[in-house]
mmCIF file of C-alpha atoms and ligand atoms in Angstrom:
data_model
loop_
_atom_site.group_PDB
_atom_site.id
_atom_site.type_symbol
_atom_site.label_atom_id
_atom_site.label_comp_id
_atom_site.label_asym_id
_atom_site.label_seq_id
_atom_site.Cartn_x
_atom_site.Cartn_y
_atom_site.Cartn_z
ATOM 1 C CA MET N 1 16.239 36.010 28.884
ATOM 2 C CA ARG N 2 16.837 34.585 32.597
ATOM 3 C CA ASN N 3 17.329 36.306 35.150
ATOM 4 C CA LEU N 4 14.337 39.261 34.431
ATOM 5 C CA GLN N 5 13.604 41.977 37.065
ATOM 6 C CA VAL N 6 10.098 43.342 38.156
ATOM 7 C CA ASN N 7 9.571 47.337 38.579
ATOM 8 C CA GLY N 8 10.164 47.141 42.668
ATOM 9 C CA GLU N 9 8.763 50.427 43.145
ATOM 10 C CA ARG N 10 5.077 49.792 40.844
ATOM 11 C CA LEU N 11 4.489 46.943 43.158
ATOM 12 C CA TRP N 12 5.252 48.735 46.288
ATOM 13 C CA ALA N 13 2.593 51.812 44.728
ATOM 14 C CA SER N 14 0.377 48.705 44.214
ATOM 15 C CA LEU N 15 0.096 47.653 47.487
ATOM 16 C CA MET N 16 -0.138 50.567 49.126
ATOM 17 C CA GLU N 17 -3.143 51.771 46.990
ATOM 18 C CA LEU N 18 -4.313 48.041 47.826
ATOM 19 C CA ALA N 19 -3.986 49.100 51.749
ATOM 20 C CA GLN N 20 -6.031 51.997 51.790
ATOM 21 C CA ILE N 21 -8.728 50.389 51.608
ATOM 22 C CA GLY N 22 -9.971 49.073 54.645
ATOM 23 C CA ALA N 23 -7.081 51.190 56.211
ATOM 24 C CA THR N 24 -7.225 51.320 60.094
ATOM 25 C CA PRO N 25 -6.055 54.201 61.583
ATOM 26 C CA LYS N 26 -2.704 52.062 63.122
ATOM 27 C CA GLY N 27 -1.452 51.732 59.761
ATOM 28 C CA GLY N 28 -3.604 48.286 58.906
ATOM 29 C CA VAL N 29 -5.667 46.941 57.377
ATOM 30 C CA CYS N 30 -8.983 45.793 57.693
ATOM 31 C CA ARG N 31 -10.399 43.488 55.038
ATOM 32 C CA LEU N 32 -13.364 40.928 55.965
ATOM 33 C CA ALA N 33 -13.799 38.602 53.593
ATOM 34 C CA ALA N 34 -16.718 38.958 51.596
ATOM 35 C CA SER N 35 -17.403 42.570 52.946
ATOM 36 C CA ASP N 36 -18.476 45.472 50.591
ATOM 37 C CA LEU N 37 -14.258 46.521 51.265
ATOM 38 C CA ASP N 38 -13.669 42.766 50.161
ATOM 39 C CA GLY N 39 -15.849 43.854 47.192
ATOM 40 C CA GLN N 40 -13.652 47.109 46.362
ATOM 41 C CA ALA N 41 -10.387 45.321 46.390
ATOM 42 C CA ARG N 42 -11.543 42.599 44.303
ATOM 43 C CA ARG N 43 -12.831 45.448 41.919
ATOM 44 C CA LEU N 44 -9.544 47.004 42.029
ATOM 45 C CA PHE N 45 -7.871 43.530 41.155
ATOM 46 C CA ILE N 46 -9.855 43.001 38.567
ATOM 47 C CA ARG N 47 -9.945 46.300 36.637
ATOM 48 C CA TRP N 48 -5.467 46.290 37.343
ATOM 49 C CA CYS N 49 -5.575 42.868 35.333
ATOM 50 C CA GLN N 50 -8.197 44.081 32.756
ATOM 51 C CA GLU N 51 -5.822 47.146 32.299
ATOM 52 C CA ALA N 52 -3.184 44.378 32.434
ATOM 53 C CA GLY N 53 -4.612 42.616 29.451
ATOM 54 C CA CYS N 54 -5.628 39.518 31.480
ATOM 55 C CA ASP N 55 -9.126 38.204 31.141
ATOM 56 C CA VAL N 56 -10.814 37.657 34.367
ATOM 57 C CA ARG N 57 -13.391 34.774 35.536
ATOM 58 C CA VAL N 58 -14.946 34.524 38.468
ATOM 59 C CA ASP N 59 -16.022 31.410 39.949
ATOM 60 C CA LYS N 60 -18.928 30.396 42.248
ATOM 61 C CA VAL N 61 -16.972 30.413 45.383
ATOM 62 C CA GLY N 62 -15.709 33.879 44.036
ATOM 63 C CA ASN N 63 -11.950 33.103 42.904
ATOM 64 C CA ILE N 64 -10.447 35.000 40.579
ATOM 65 C CA PHE N 65 -8.670 34.134 37.730
ATOM 66 C CA ALA N 66 -6.696 36.645 35.572
ATOM 67 C CA ARG N 67 -5.247 34.807 32.313
ATOM 68 C CA ARG N 68 -2.619 36.107 30.633
ATOM 69 C CA PRO N 69 -2.311 34.006 27.345
ATOM 70 C CA GLY N 70 0.547 31.446 26.053
ATOM 71 C CA ARG N 71 1.897 30.614 22.938
ATOM 72 C CA ASP N 72 -0.181 27.360 23.235
ATOM 73 C CA ALA N 73 -3.567 28.254 24.673
ATOM 74 C CA SER N 74 -4.180 23.795 24.801
ATOM 75 C CA LEU N 75 -1.146 24.176 27.806
ATOM 76 C CA ALA N 76 -2.738 23.834 31.601
ATOM 77 C CA PRO N 77 -1.798 27.383 33.179
ATOM 78 C CA VAL N 78 0.949 27.896 35.559
ATOM 79 C CA MET N 79 -0.662 29.752 38.459
ATOM 80 C CA THR N 80 0.182 31.900 40.966
ATOM 81 C CA GLY N 81 -1.363 34.573 43.767
ATOM 82 C CA SER N 82 -2.831 34.581 47.127
ATOM 83 C CA HIS N 83 -5.103 36.560 49.352
ATOM 84 C CA LEU N 84 -7.328 39.575 49.486
ATOM 85 C CA ASP N 85 -9.166 39.303 52.749
ATOM 86 C CA THR N 86 -7.503 39.826 55.899
ATOM 87 C CA GLN N 87 -7.484 39.743 59.869
ATOM 88 C CA PRO N 88 -9.671 42.014 61.359
ATOM 89 C CA THR N 89 -6.389 43.821 63.228
ATOM 90 C CA GLY N 90 -4.434 42.592 59.638
ATOM 91 C CA GLY N 91 -1.535 44.591 58.044
ATOM 92 C CA LYS N 92 -0.882 45.038 54.326
ATOM 93 C CA PHE N 93 0.851 42.548 53.396
ATOM 94 C CA ASP N 94 -0.553 39.468 54.405
ATOM 95 C CA GLY N 95 -2.426 38.144 51.044
ATOM 96 C CA ALA N 96 -2.217 40.960 48.999
ATOM 97 C CA TYR N 97 1.907 40.232 48.407
ATOM 98 C CA GLY N 98 0.866 37.384 46.291
ATOM 99 C CA VAL N 99 -1.495 38.849 44.909
ATOM 100 C CA MET N 100 0.226 41.719 43.198
ATOM 101 C CA ALA N 101 3.434 39.828 43.301
ATOM 102 C CA GLY N 102 1.552 37.714 40.909
ATOM 103 C CA LEU N 103 0.272 41.396 39.183
ATOM 104 C CA GLU N 104 3.538 42.776 39.000
ATOM 105 C CA LEU N 105 4.698 39.641 37.015
ATOM 106 C CA VAL N 106 2.319 39.968 34.522
ATOM 107 C CA ARG N 107 3.176 43.550 33.761
ATOM 108 C CA THR N 108 6.496 43.379 33.583
ATOM 109 C CA LEU N 109 6.282 40.275 31.190
ATOM 110 C CA ASN N 110 3.949 42.862 29.343
ATOM 111 C CA ASP N 111 6.346 45.249 29.266
ATOM 112 C CA LEU N 112 9.484 42.904 28.048
ATOM 113 C CA GLY N 113 6.765 41.733 25.397
ATOM 114 C CA TYR N 114 7.409 38.641 26.596
ATOM 115 C CA GLU N 115 5.177 35.645 25.456
ATOM 116 C CA THR N 116 4.980 32.508 27.456
ATOM 117 C CA GLU N 117 4.745 28.676 26.000
ATOM 118 C CA ALA N 118 1.543 28.410 28.659
ATOM 119 C CA PRO N 119 -0.467 30.943 29.973
ATOM 120 C CA ILE N 120 0.029 32.266 33.186
ATOM 121 C CA GLU N 121 -2.994 33.124 36.099
ATOM 122 C CA VAL N 122 -3.336 35.231 38.794
ATOM 123 C CA VAL N 123 -5.342 34.318 41.526
ATOM 124 C CA ALA N 124 -6.973 35.546 44.497
ATOM 125 C CA TRP N 125 -8.710 33.195 46.878
ATOM 126 C CA THR N 126 -12.003 33.876 48.604
ATOM 127 C CA ASN N 127 -11.945 34.150 52.311
ATOM 128 C CA GLU N 128 -8.168 32.321 52.997
ATOM 129 C CA GLU N 129 -8.368 34.375 56.617
ATOM 130 C CA GLY N 130 -10.790 32.184 57.972
ATOM 131 C CA SER N 131 -11.231 34.591 60.574
ATOM 132 C CA ARG N 132 -14.806 35.644 59.653
ATOM 133 C CA PHE N 133 -16.222 32.632 58.085
ATOM 134 C CA SER N 134 -13.843 29.776 59.392
ATOM 135 C CA PRO N 135 -12.421 27.222 58.676
ATOM 136 C CA ALA N 136 -9.123 29.493 56.280
ATOM 137 C CA MET N 137 -8.867 28.420 53.057
ATOM 138 C CA VAL N 138 -12.408 28.242 51.708
ATOM 139 C CA GLY N 139 -12.152 28.695 48.620
ATOM 140 C CA SER N 140 -8.918 26.637 47.578
ATOM 141 C CA GLY N 141 -10.525 23.879 49.349
ATOM 142 C CA VAL N 142 -13.488 24.355 47.551
ATOM 143 C CA PHE N 143 -11.115 24.461 44.290
ATOM 144 C CA ALA N 144 -9.183 21.544 45.846
ATOM 145 C CA GLY N 145 -12.248 18.690 46.200
ATOM 146 C CA VAL N 146 -11.692 19.517 50.305
ATOM 147 C CA PHE N 147 -14.670 21.447 50.726
ATOM 148 C CA ASP N 148 -18.193 21.114 48.750
ATOM 149 C CA LEU N 149 -19.627 23.681 47.088
ATOM 150 C CA ALA N 150 -22.266 24.047 49.717
ATOM 151 C CA GLU N 151 -20.136 23.058 52.228
ATOM 152 C CA GLY N 152 -18.020 26.468 51.353
ATOM 153 C CA LEU N 153 -20.576 28.813 50.757
ATOM 154 C CA GLY N 154 -22.474 27.650 53.376
ATOM 155 C CA ARG N 155 -20.210 28.965 56.031
ATOM 156 C CA PRO N 156 -21.952 30.820 58.239
ATOM 157 C CA ASP N 157 -19.715 34.383 59.494
ATOM 158 C CA ASN N 158 -18.641 33.666 63.376
ATOM 159 C CA LEU N 159 -20.602 36.735 64.995
ATOM 160 C CA THR N 160 -23.970 37.051 63.022
ATOM 161 C CA GLY N 161 -24.542 33.552 61.433
ATOM 162 C CA VAL N 162 -25.203 34.830 57.531
ATOM 163 C CA THR N 163 -23.491 32.651 54.929
ATOM 164 C CA LEU N 164 -20.392 33.811 52.728
ATOM 165 C CA GLY N 165 -22.963 32.646 49.829
ATOM 166 C CA SER N 166 -25.208 35.108 50.141
ATOM 167 C CA GLU N 167 -22.322 37.993 51.349
ATOM 168 C CA LEU N 168 -20.631 36.626 47.983
ATOM 169 C CA GLU N 169 -23.297 37.564 46.081
ATOM 170 C CA ARG N 170 -24.271 40.025 47.808
ATOM 171 C CA ILE N 171 -21.002 42.260 46.982
ATOM 172 C CA GLY N 172 -21.045 41.305 43.421
ATOM 173 C CA PHE N 173 -18.637 37.494 43.652
ATOM 174 C CA ALA N 174 -20.911 34.204 43.272
ATOM 175 C CA GLY N 175 -19.561 34.198 40.365
ATOM 176 C CA ALA N 176 -20.891 31.783 36.947
ATOM 177 C CA ASP N 177 -17.527 29.127 36.727
ATOM 178 C CA PRO N 178 -17.787 26.041 37.677
ATOM 179 C CA VAL N 179 -15.299 25.562 41.066
ATOM 180 C CA GLY N 180 -12.036 23.509 40.236
ATOM 181 C CA SER N 181 -12.443 22.646 36.941
ATOM 182 C CA ARG N 182 -9.454 24.723 35.239
ATOM 183 C CA PRO N 183 -6.796 22.666 35.140
ATOM 184 C CA VAL N 184 -3.012 24.151 36.939
ATOM 185 C CA ALA N 185 0.474 23.014 35.573
ATOM 186 C CA ALA N 186 2.579 24.633 38.928
ATOM 187 C CA TYR N 187 1.327 26.695 41.182
ATOM 188 C CA PHE N 188 3.158 29.330 43.209
ATOM 189 C CA GLU N 189 2.426 31.540 46.222
ATOM 190 C CA ALA N 190 4.454 34.374 47.249
ATOM 191 C CA HIS N 191 4.266 35.276 51.056
ATOM 192 C CA ILE N 192 6.047 36.802 53.765
ATOM 193 C CA GLU N 193 6.565 34.561 56.625
ATOM 194 C CA GLN N 194 4.872 36.110 59.263
ATOM 195 C CA GLY N 195 7.967 34.811 61.442
ATOM 196 C CA PRO N 196 10.925 35.861 62.394
ATOM 197 C CA ILE N 197 13.337 33.442 61.002
ATOM 198 C CA LEU N 198 14.633 35.091 58.042
ATOM 199 C CA GLU N 199 14.972 37.996 59.295
ATOM 200 C CA ALA N 200 16.906 36.567 62.254
ATOM 201 C CA ALA N 201 18.856 34.782 59.582
ATOM 202 C CA GLY N 202 19.549 37.794 57.373
ATOM 203 C CA LYS N 203 17.940 36.263 54.104
ATOM 204 C CA PRO N 204 15.564 37.927 51.651
ATOM 205 C CA ILE N 205 13.977 34.380 50.674
ATOM 206 C CA GLY N 206 13.301 31.389 51.882
ATOM 207 C CA VAL N 207 12.172 28.603 50.230
ATOM 208 C CA VAL N 208 9.093 26.668 51.733
ATOM 209 C CA THR N 209 9.492 23.359 51.574
ATOM 210 C CA GLY N 210 5.789 22.543 53.522
ATOM 211 C CA ALA N 211 3.649 23.684 56.240
ATOM 212 C CA GLN N 212 2.569 22.505 59.500
ATOM 213 C CA GLY N 213 -0.001 20.773 59.875
ATOM 214 C CA GLN N 214 -3.214 22.332 62.021
ATOM 215 C CA ARG N 215 -6.441 21.225 64.398
ATOM 216 C CA TRP N 216 -8.717 23.643 65.113
ATOM 217 C CA TYR N 217 -11.982 22.517 67.973
ATOM 218 C CA GLU N 218 -14.511 24.476 68.492
ATOM 219 C CA ILE N 219 -15.701 23.461 72.767
ATOM 220 C CA THR N 220 -18.678 24.701 74.575
ATOM 221 C CA VAL N 221 -18.168 24.569 78.214
ATOM 222 C CA THR N 222 -21.760 24.145 80.271
ATOM 223 C CA GLY N 223 -22.377 24.948 83.897
ATOM 224 C CA GLN N 224 -25.133 27.016 85.394
ATOM 225 C CA GLU N 225 -26.117 30.716 85.849
ATOM 226 C CA ALA N 226 -26.584 31.890 89.106
ATOM 227 C CA HIS N 227 -26.925 35.123 91.034
ATOM 228 C CA ALA N 228 -22.951 36.426 91.590
ATOM 229 C CA GLY N 229 -24.516 37.154 95.597
ATOM 230 C CA PRO N 230 -26.316 34.504 97.084
ATOM 231 C CA THR N 231 -24.694 31.902 95.539
ATOM 232 C CA PRO N 232 -21.950 30.596 97.325
ATOM 233 C CA MET N 233 -18.574 29.642 95.995
ATOM 234 C CA PRO N 234 -19.021 25.515 96.072
ATOM 235 C CA ARG N 235 -22.337 25.377 94.930
ATOM 236 C CA ARG N 236 -21.210 26.967 91.420
ATOM 237 C CA ARG N 237 -20.690 25.303 88.015
ATOM 238 C CA ASP N 238 -18.874 28.894 86.336
ATOM 239 C CA ALA N 239 -17.929 28.017 82.544
ATOM 240 C CA LEU N 240 -15.598 30.112 82.453
ATOM 241 C CA VAL N 241 -14.150 29.577 85.588
ATOM 242 C CA GLY N 242 -13.698 25.717 83.683
ATOM 243 C CA ALA N 243 -13.192 27.209 80.295
ATOM 244 C CA ALA N 244 -10.421 29.493 81.626
ATOM 245 C CA ARG N 245 -8.352 26.259 82.995
ATOM 246 C CA MET N 246 -8.699 25.151 79.973
ATOM 247 C CA ILE N 247 -7.993 27.888 78.428
ATOM 248 C CA ASP N 248 -4.824 27.459 80.292
ATOM 249 C CA ALA N 249 -4.096 23.718 79.608
ATOM 250 C CA VAL N 250 -3.821 24.798 75.768
ATOM 251 C CA ASN N 251 -0.909 27.061 76.435
ATOM 252 C CA LEU N 252 0.656 24.986 78.630
ATOM 253 C CA ILE N 253 0.536 22.176 76.214
ATOM 254 C CA GLY N 254 1.507 24.416 73.507
ATOM 255 C CA HIS N 255 4.642 24.486 75.804
ATOM 256 C CA ALA N 256 5.248 21.297 76.178
ATOM 257 C CA HIS N 257 5.943 20.548 72.910
ATOM 258 C CA ALA N 258 8.816 22.950 72.465
ATOM 259 C CA PRO N 259 9.754 24.447 69.937
ATOM 260 C CA TYR N 260 7.826 23.718 67.348
ATOM 261 C CA ALA N 261 4.166 23.033 68.439
ATOM 262 C CA CYS N 262 1.991 26.353 68.699
ATOM 263 C CA ALA N 263 -1.447 26.005 70.779
ATOM 264 C CA THR N 264 -4.019 29.447 70.506
ATOM 265 C CA VAL N 265 -7.591 30.254 72.004
ATOM 266 C CA GLY N 266 -8.539 33.435 70.011
ATOM 267 C CA PHE N 267 -12.124 33.645 70.120
ATOM 268 C CA VAL N 268 -14.123 33.311 73.147
ATOM 269 C CA GLN N 269 -17.711 34.120 73.293
ATOM 270 C CA VAL N 270 -19.025 34.260 77.268
ATOM 271 C CA SER N 271 -22.564 34.027 78.276
ATOM 272 C CA PRO N 272 -24.662 35.709 79.362
ATOM 273 C CA ASN N 273 -22.190 37.744 79.694
ATOM 274 C CA SER N 274 -23.379 40.196 82.146
ATOM 275 C CA ARG N 275 -21.806 41.570 85.443
ATOM 276 C CA ASN N 276 -23.577 39.792 88.297
ATOM 277 C CA THR N 277 -24.116 36.914 86.753
ATOM 278 C CA ILE N 278 -22.454 33.771 87.002
ATOM 279 C CA PRO N 279 -21.393 32.977 83.560
ATOM 280 C CA GLY N 280 -23.306 29.503 82.441
ATOM 281 C CA ARG N 281 -22.069 28.798 79.277
ATOM 282 C CA VAL N 282 -18.674 29.137 76.909
ATOM 283 C CA PHE N 283 -17.890 28.588 73.717
ATOM 284 C CA PHE N 284 -14.407 29.370 72.455
ATOM 285 C CA THR N 285 -11.821 27.869 69.650
ATOM 286 C CA VAL N 286 -8.565 25.991 69.987
ATOM 287 C CA ASP N 287 -5.967 26.239 67.060
ATOM 288 C CA PHE N 288 -3.154 23.434 67.229
ATOM 289 C CA ARG N 289 -0.484 23.162 64.420
ATOM 290 C CA HIS N 290 3.041 21.299 64.545
ATOM 291 C CA PRO N 291 4.870 19.761 61.116
ATOM 292 C CA ASP N 292 4.611 16.338 63.072
ATOM 293 C CA ASP N 293 1.266 14.773 62.500
ATOM 294 C CA ALA N 294 2.473 12.162 65.542
ATOM 295 C CA VAL N 295 2.705 15.430 67.974
ATOM 296 C CA LEU N 296 -0.569 17.121 66.925
ATOM 297 C CA SER N 297 -2.161 13.720 67.783
ATOM 298 C CA ALA N 298 -0.868 13.979 71.103
ATOM 299 C CA MET N 299 -1.609 17.047 71.500
ATOM 300 C CA ASP N 300 -4.856 16.494 70.271
ATOM 301 C CA ASP N 301 -4.879 13.370 73.234
ATOM 302 C CA GLU N 302 -3.447 15.941 76.253
ATOM 303 C CA LEU N 303 -6.168 18.686 74.919
ATOM 304 C CA ARG N 304 -9.257 15.806 75.351
ATOM 305 C CA ARG N 305 -7.832 14.828 78.894
ATOM 306 C CA ALA N 306 -6.770 18.125 80.308
ATOM 307 C CA CYS N 307 -10.527 19.334 79.116
ATOM 308 C CA GLU N 308 -12.566 16.190 80.826
ATOM 309 C CA ALA N 309 -10.529 16.637 83.532
ATOM 310 C CA VAL N 310 -11.576 20.504 84.709
ATOM 311 C CA ALA N 311 -15.220 19.726 83.285
ATOM 312 C CA VAL N 312 -15.076 16.952 85.958
ATOM 313 C CA GLU N 313 -14.117 18.728 88.793
ATOM 314 C CA ILE N 314 -16.489 21.585 88.618
ATOM 315 C CA GLY N 315 -19.464 19.531 86.920
ATOM 316 C CA LEU N 316 -19.540 20.836 83.948
ATOM 317 C CA ASP N 317 -20.829 19.663 80.532
ATOM 318 C CA LEU N 318 -18.599 19.532 78.180
ATOM 319 C CA ASP N 319 -18.974 19.714 74.159
ATOM 320 C CA LEU N 320 -15.167 18.874 72.448
ATOM 321 C CA LYS N 321 -15.716 19.108 68.862
ATOM 322 C CA GLU N 322 -12.593 18.959 66.134
ATOM 323 C CA PHE N 323 -13.658 21.469 63.601
ATOM 324 C CA TRP N 324 -10.385 21.491 60.783
ATOM 325 C CA TYR N 325 -8.013 19.357 60.581
ATOM 326 C CA PHE N 326 -4.806 19.144 57.900
ATOM 327 C CA PRO N 327 -1.698 16.894 58.340
ATOM 328 C CA PRO N 328 1.595 18.340 57.481
ATOM 329 C CA THR N 329 2.096 19.441 53.870
ATOM 330 C CA GLN N 330 4.744 18.569 51.586
ATOM 331 C CA PHE N 331 5.808 20.756 48.165
ATOM 332 C CA ASP N 332 6.818 19.901 44.816
ATOM 333 C CA ALA N 333 10.067 18.870 44.725
ATOM 334 C CA ASP N 334 10.623 20.201 41.396
ATOM 335 C CA LEU N 335 8.656 23.203 41.948
ATOM 336 C CA VAL N 336 10.772 23.699 45.394
ATOM 337 C CA GLY N 337 14.125 23.305 42.868
ATOM 338 C CA ALA N 338 12.841 26.419 40.456
ATOM 339 C CA VAL N 339 12.452 28.422 43.904
ATOM 340 C CA ARG N 340 15.950 27.147 45.061
ATOM 341 C CA GLY N 341 17.543 27.758 41.132
ATOM 342 C CA ALA N 342 15.783 31.359 40.595
ATOM 343 C CA ALA N 343 17.202 32.462 44.119
ATOM 344 C CA GLU N 344 20.600 30.966 42.877
ATOM 345 C CA ALA N 345 20.638 32.756 39.434
ATOM 346 C CA GLN N 346 19.766 35.722 41.245
ATOM 347 C CA GLY N 347 22.348 36.254 43.941
ATOM 348 C CA TYR N 348 19.633 36.263 47.286
ATOM 349 C CA PRO N 349 20.751 34.178 50.092
ATOM 350 C CA HIS N 350 18.028 32.279 50.394
ATOM 351 C CA GLN N 351 17.239 29.152 53.087
ATOM 352 C CA ASP N 352 14.707 26.166 53.629
ATOM 353 C CA ILE N 353 11.689 27.069 55.881
ATOM 354 C CA ILE N 354 8.880 25.596 56.859
ATOM 355 C CA SER N 355 5.443 27.293 56.518
ATOM 356 C CA GLY N 356 3.608 28.180 59.864
ATOM 357 C CA ALA N 357 0.964 29.830 58.964
ATOM 358 C CA GLY N 358 -1.515 28.244 56.787
ATOM 359 C CA HIS N 359 -2.065 29.282 52.769
ATOM 360 C CA ASP N 360 -4.194 28.074 49.889
ATOM 361 C CA ALA N 361 -1.282 26.595 48.560
ATOM 362 C CA VAL N 362 -1.575 23.486 50.905
ATOM 363 C CA TYR N 363 -5.170 22.952 49.496
ATOM 364 C CA LEU N 364 -3.289 23.438 45.965
ATOM 365 C CA ALA N 365 -0.910 20.650 46.674
ATOM 366 C CA ARG N 366 -3.652 18.458 46.927
ATOM 367 C CA VAL N 367 -4.318 18.606 43.487
ATOM 368 C CA ALA N 368 -0.758 20.704 41.293
ATOM 369 C CA PRO N 369 2.516 20.788 41.852
ATOM 370 C CA THR N 370 3.140 23.613 44.307
ATOM 371 C CA ALA N 371 5.658 25.851 46.173
ATOM 372 C CA MET N 372 5.414 28.714 48.045
ATOM 373 C CA ILE N 373 8.183 30.762 48.082
ATOM 374 C CA PHE N 374 8.513 33.746 51.582
ATOM 375 C CA VAL N 375 10.102 36.977 52.043
ATOM 376 C CA PRO N 376 10.831 38.503 55.777
ATOM 377 C CA CYS N 377 8.722 40.642 57.449
ATOM 378 C CA VAL N 378 9.774 43.442 60.307
ATOM 379 C CA GLY N 379 10.076 41.774 63.585
ATOM 380 C CA GLY N 380 8.613 38.469 61.988
ATOM 381 C CA ILE N 381 4.909 39.823 63.399
ATOM 382 C CA SER N 382 1.950 39.127 61.549
ATOM 383 C CA HIS N 383 -1.918 39.682 62.029
ATOM 384 C CA ASN N 384 -0.489 42.388 63.668
ATOM 385 C CA GLU N 385 -1.611 46.494 62.101
ATOM 386 C CA ILE N 386 2.106 47.123 62.436
ATOM 387 C CA GLU N 387 2.870 44.067 59.969
ATOM 388 C CA ASP N 388 5.390 45.578 58.001
ATOM 389 C CA ALA N 389 8.225 44.559 55.156
ATOM 390 C CA LYS N 390 11.191 45.531 53.310
ATOM 391 C CA PRO N 391 10.347 47.159 49.547
ATOM 392 C CA GLU N 392 13.364 45.738 48.665
ATOM 393 C CA ASP N 393 12.519 42.383 50.117
ATOM 394 C CA LEU N 394 9.249 42.039 48.473
ATOM 395 C CA THR N 395 11.173 42.785 45.237
ATOM 396 C CA ALA N 396 13.678 39.817 45.481
ATOM 397 C CA GLY N 397 10.522 37.875 46.443
ATOM 398 C CA CYS N 398 8.907 38.785 43.503
ATOM 399 C CA ASN N 399 11.810 38.762 41.166
ATOM 400 C CA VAL N 400 12.436 34.744 42.215
ATOM 401 C CA LEU N 401 9.152 34.435 42.041
ATOM 402 C CA LEU N 402 8.875 35.549 38.038
ATOM 403 C CA ASN N 403 11.677 33.853 37.043
ATOM 404 C CA ALA N 404 10.402 30.371 38.979
ATOM 405 C CA VAL N 405 7.217 31.033 37.236
ATOM 406 C CA LEU N 406 8.248 31.295 33.788
ATOM 407 C CA ASP N 407 10.895 27.729 34.161
ATOM 408 C CA ARG N 408 7.881 26.692 34.512
ATOM 409 C CA ALA N 409 6.059 28.617 31.904
ATOM 410 C CA ASN N 410 8.634 27.767 29.853
ATOM 411 C CA ALA N 411 9.454 23.846 30.255
ATOM 412 C CA VAL N 412 7.424 22.417 27.356
ATOM 413 C CA THR N 413 9.336 24.641 24.985
ATOM 414 C CA SER N 414 12.794 23.153 26.656
ATOM 415 C CA GLU N 415 10.838 19.607 27.250
ATOM 416 C CA ARG N 416 10.118 19.741 23.683
ATOM 417 C CA SER N 417 14.275 21.108 22.534
HETATM 418 C C1 GLV E 501 -4.142 32.601 58.060
HETATM 419 O O1 GLV E 501 -4.030 33.267 58.137
HETATM 420 C C2 GLV E 501 -3.668 31.060 59.306
HETATM 421 O O2 GLV E 501 -4.049 30.985 60.242
HETATM 422 O O3 GLV E 501 -2.020 30.679 59.325
HETATM 423 MN MN1 MN E 502 -2.113 35.145 54.236
HETATM 424 MN MN1 MN E 503 -3.225 35.475 57.701
#
């Protein structure tokens, strides 16, 4: 059987039902990692997987694996999925699409009574977003051996300091399975593009060849708290003025490496945050991205020089730490070929694309052959409550996922015959 088709209406209905958990008034979703709502979404996903006949396991970092058996239980599974956590002002599709697409392909195979050679596993990774607990991709990172388990579970909530591990326990998702001990024959992840390229090109399928590298920083600027009235301007050591100049420098560095560089400050804490006290301390984060590691290194250099210059000029102490780094990632040529082949066989217009966002696939690529499938999102907007995607594009991506997964899950048979 070739060119099987999923049930696009069922996929859409599941996405919309899932999006009710943490639904925001503006039509988005707020479902932070390891929150009560994350727990609710996880339980719904597990129920659906069990109804679809899957055996569900949870590992010690809360990653959920739902297994549909294959003909040969000794074969490593073909894995697909994404994440159920969202940004604080997130949308209905970032992450959820990849998990629901995996579930939909299992349901489709059940409808057809189709038995694959290798098992298939649908996975929901813990804390992909890195918003409540930083960095991003923690569940897949522990799975891939990038972080050790204690490091992953010890990540503190950015605002309250409570740890990921204690929150997973609280919501009932500190599982029993060791992390990373599962073999993976191949990993596919379907995701909305989260940028404007596919929509502008009028193509429903992006064949993702890799992802750009990222460097994240944590910067603390310390000056001196003083009274806003009696303190003359020349005597001030205003940490917020310093941070503001540094933040402007971050933005200029992004522009200087156009068109591919991205540079963002998304989290700022001002202390004491009192309107008539000159700020004594500012903490902020920097997120740099580029597909070329050498440019990312140049951006690193420019950031350090710019921040040091501002600190000297205003008389501030600077503590600049690189917090997280991963280099640009190339996905597996055979799996990328399977995605392209599935798009071609289905007659979907497609193009190669590099991911601007981070994904669990980036870490999976370190331990298993990996590829991704992108579909367009409306206006290229994501990490926003208005994030949207067309049902027909989501169906197209899921059809490509199904056929790419089958290509790998049956590869043993075709290799044997
Ligand atoms: C994940 O959402 C990212 O920051 O790319
Ligand atoms: Mn995502
Ligand atoms: Mn995201």
